[in-house]
Amino acid sequence: MRKAIFPGSFDPVTLGHTEIVARATALFDEVIVAIGANSAKASFFTLDERLEMLRLSFADIPNVRVQAYSNLTVDFARDEGARFLLRGLRTGQDLDYERPIALINRHMDARLETVFFITSGEHSHISSTLVREVIRYGRDAAGLVPPQILPLIHTKQKGVAP
Ligand code: ADP
């Protein structure tokens, strides 16, 4: 069984992420969308909120699983029996950022292959960072995130003043 892990912060999940996952499900038997919970980054959405948004986004895709992990990504992949890591590339800047990470991961586990997906033009301007700004200032995130998570975002907007 070909298992792949799509690791990230998903703070929040966007249409860029869901595009990558949809394309990956055609190539792999199971795609585990995994939130790295030990990252040094402080998050805007809590871990539970991010997990819930991922579950809502992928509820209709049977070979997608949503999971949080707190160890190193390579160790999580090994424990899951996954040999592929998925990452998305929007720009050359993304490639510069991803290259050393992929090489270090391969150094730690030579069987682990990082597979890159180039985003379609339609989604290449979307980042979680920009979507957070839209949300923080009370604007509409429709067209940037999966429609299923909009109610959760509205709830968050009611509780967060800029
Ligand atoms: P991280 O904090 O690990 O970068 P993100 O949740 O920001 O986590 O991103 C997870 C992965 O999704 C990364 O490979 C990132 O490049 C990719 N990604 C983010 N936004 C998009 C997008 N709009 N299109 C394609 N890939 C994207």
Coordinates of N, CA and C in Angstrom, one line a residue, residues 83-137:
R83 N 6.2 6.1 2.8 CA 7.5 6.3 2.2 C 7.6 7.6 1.4
F84 N 6.4 8.3 1.4 CA 6.4 9.6 0.6 C 5.9 10.7 1.4
L85 N 6.6 11.9 1.3 CA 6.2 13.1 1.9 C 5.8 14.0 0.8
L86 N 4.6 14.7 0.9 CA 4.1 15.6 -0.1 C 4.3 17.0 0.3
R87 N 4.7 17.9 -0.6 CA 4.8 19.3 -0.4 C 4.4 20.0 -1.6
G88 N 3.8 21.2 -1.5 CA 3.4 22.0 -2.6 C 4.4 23.1 -2.9
L89 N 4.5 23.4 -4.2 CA 5.4 24.5 -4.6 C 4.6 25.6 -5.4
R90 N 4.6 26.8 -4.8 CA 4.0 27.9 -5.5 C 5.0 28.7 -6.3
T91 N 6.1 28.9 -5.7 CA 7.1 29.8 -6.3 C 8.5 29.3 -6.2
G92 N 9.5 30.0 -6.8 CA 10.9 29.6 -6.6 C 11.3 29.7 -5.1
Q93 N 10.7 30.6 -4.4 CA 11.0 30.8 -3.0 C 10.6 29.6 -2.2
D94 N 9.4 29.0 -2.6 CA 9.0 27.8 -1.9 C 10.1 26.7 -2.2
L95 N 10.6 26.6 -3.4 CA 11.6 25.6 -3.7 C 12.8 25.8 -2.9
D96 N 13.3 27.0 -2.8 CA 14.5 27.3 -2.0 C 14.3 26.9 -0.5
Y97 N 13.1 27.1 0.0 CA 12.8 26.7 1.4 C 12.7 25.2 1.5
E98 N 12.1 24.5 0.5 CA 11.8 23.1 0.6 C 13.0 22.2 0.4
R99 N 13.9 22.7 -0.5 CA 15.1 21.9 -0.9 C 15.9 21.3 0.2
P100 N 16.4 22.2 1.1 CA 17.2 21.6 2.2 C 16.4 20.7 3.1
I101 N 15.1 21.0 3.3 CA 14.3 20.2 4.2 C 14.2 18.8 3.6
A102 N 13.9 18.7 2.3 CA 13.8 17.4 1.6 C 15.1 16.7 1.7
L103 N 16.3 17.4 1.6 CA 17.6 16.7 1.6 C 17.9 16.2 3.0
I104 N 17.6 17.0 4.0 CA 17.9 16.6 5.4 C 17.0 15.4 5.7
N105 N 15.7 15.4 5.3 CA 14.9 14.3 5.6 C 15.4 13.0 4.9
R106 N 15.9 13.2 3.7 CA 16.4 12.0 3.0 C 17.7 11.5 3.6
H107 N 18.5 12.5 4.2 CA 19.7 12.1 4.9 C 19.3 11.3 6.1
M108 N 18.2 11.7 6.8 CA 17.8 10.9 8.0 C 17.2 9.6 7.7
D109 N 16.5 9.5 6.5 CA 15.8 8.3 6.1 C 15.9 8.2 4.6
A110 N 16.8 7.4 4.1 CA 17.1 7.3 2.7 C 15.9 6.8 1.9
R111 N 15.0 6.1 2.6 CA 13.8 5.5 1.9 C 12.7 6.5 1.7
L112 N 12.8 7.6 2.3 CA 11.7 8.6 2.3 C 11.9 9.5 1.1
E113 N 10.9 9.5 0.2 CA 11.0 10.4 -1.0 C 10.1 11.6 -0.8
T114 N 10.5 12.8 -1.0 CA 9.6 13.9 -1.0 C 9.1 14.2 -2.4
V115 N 7.8 14.3 -2.5 CA 7.2 14.5 -3.8 C 6.6 15.9 -3.9
F116 N 7.0 16.7 -4.9 CA 6.5 18.1 -5.0 C 5.4 18.2 -6.0
F117 N 4.4 19.0 -5.6 CA 3.3 19.3 -6.6 C 3.4 20.8 -6.9
I118 N 3.4 21.1 -8.1 CA 3.3 22.5 -8.5 C 1.9 23.0 -8.6
T119 N 1.6 24.0 -7.8 CA 0.2 24.5 -7.7 C -0.3 25.1 -9.0
S120 N -1.6 24.9 -9.3 CA -2.1 25.6 -10.4 C -2.1 27.1 -10.2
G121 N -2.1 27.8 -11.3 CA -2.1 29.3 -11.2 C -3.2 29.8 -10.4
E122 N -4.4 29.2 -10.5 CA -5.6 29.6 -9.8 C -5.4 29.7 -8.2
H123 N -4.5 28.9 -7.7 CA -4.3 28.8 -6.2 C -2.9 29.3 -5.8
S124 N -2.1 29.7 -6.7 CA -0.7 30.0 -6.3 C -0.5 31.2 -5.5
H125 N -1.5 32.1 -5.5 CA -1.4 33.3 -4.6 C -1.9 33.1 -3.2
I126 N -2.4 31.9 -2.9 CA -3.0 31.6 -1.6 C -2.0 31.1 -0.6
S127 N -1.9 31.7 0.5 CA -1.1 31.2 1.6 C -1.9 31.3 2.9
S128 N -1.6 30.4 3.8 CA -2.3 30.5 5.1 C -2.0 31.8 5.8
T129 N -0.8 32.4 5.6 CA -0.4 33.6 6.2 C -1.4 34.8 5.8
L130 N -1.6 34.8 4.5 CA -2.5 35.9 3.9 C -3.9 35.6 4.3
V131 N -4.3 34.4 4.3 CA -5.7 34.0 4.7 C -5.9 34.4 6.2
R132 N -4.9 34.3 7.0 CA -5.1 34.7 8.4 C -5.3 36.2 8.6
E133 N -4.7 36.9 7.7 CA -4.9 38.4 7.7 C -6.3 38.7 7.4
V134 N -6.8 38.1 6.3 CA -8.2 38.3 5.9 C -9.1 38.0 7.0
I135 N -8.9 36.9 7.7 CA -9.8 36.5 8.8 C -9.7 37.4 10.0
R136 N -8.4 37.8 10.3 CA -8.2 38.6 11.5 C -8.9 40.0 11.4
Y137 N -9.0 40.5 10.2 CA -9.6 41.8 10.0 C -11.0 41.7 9.5

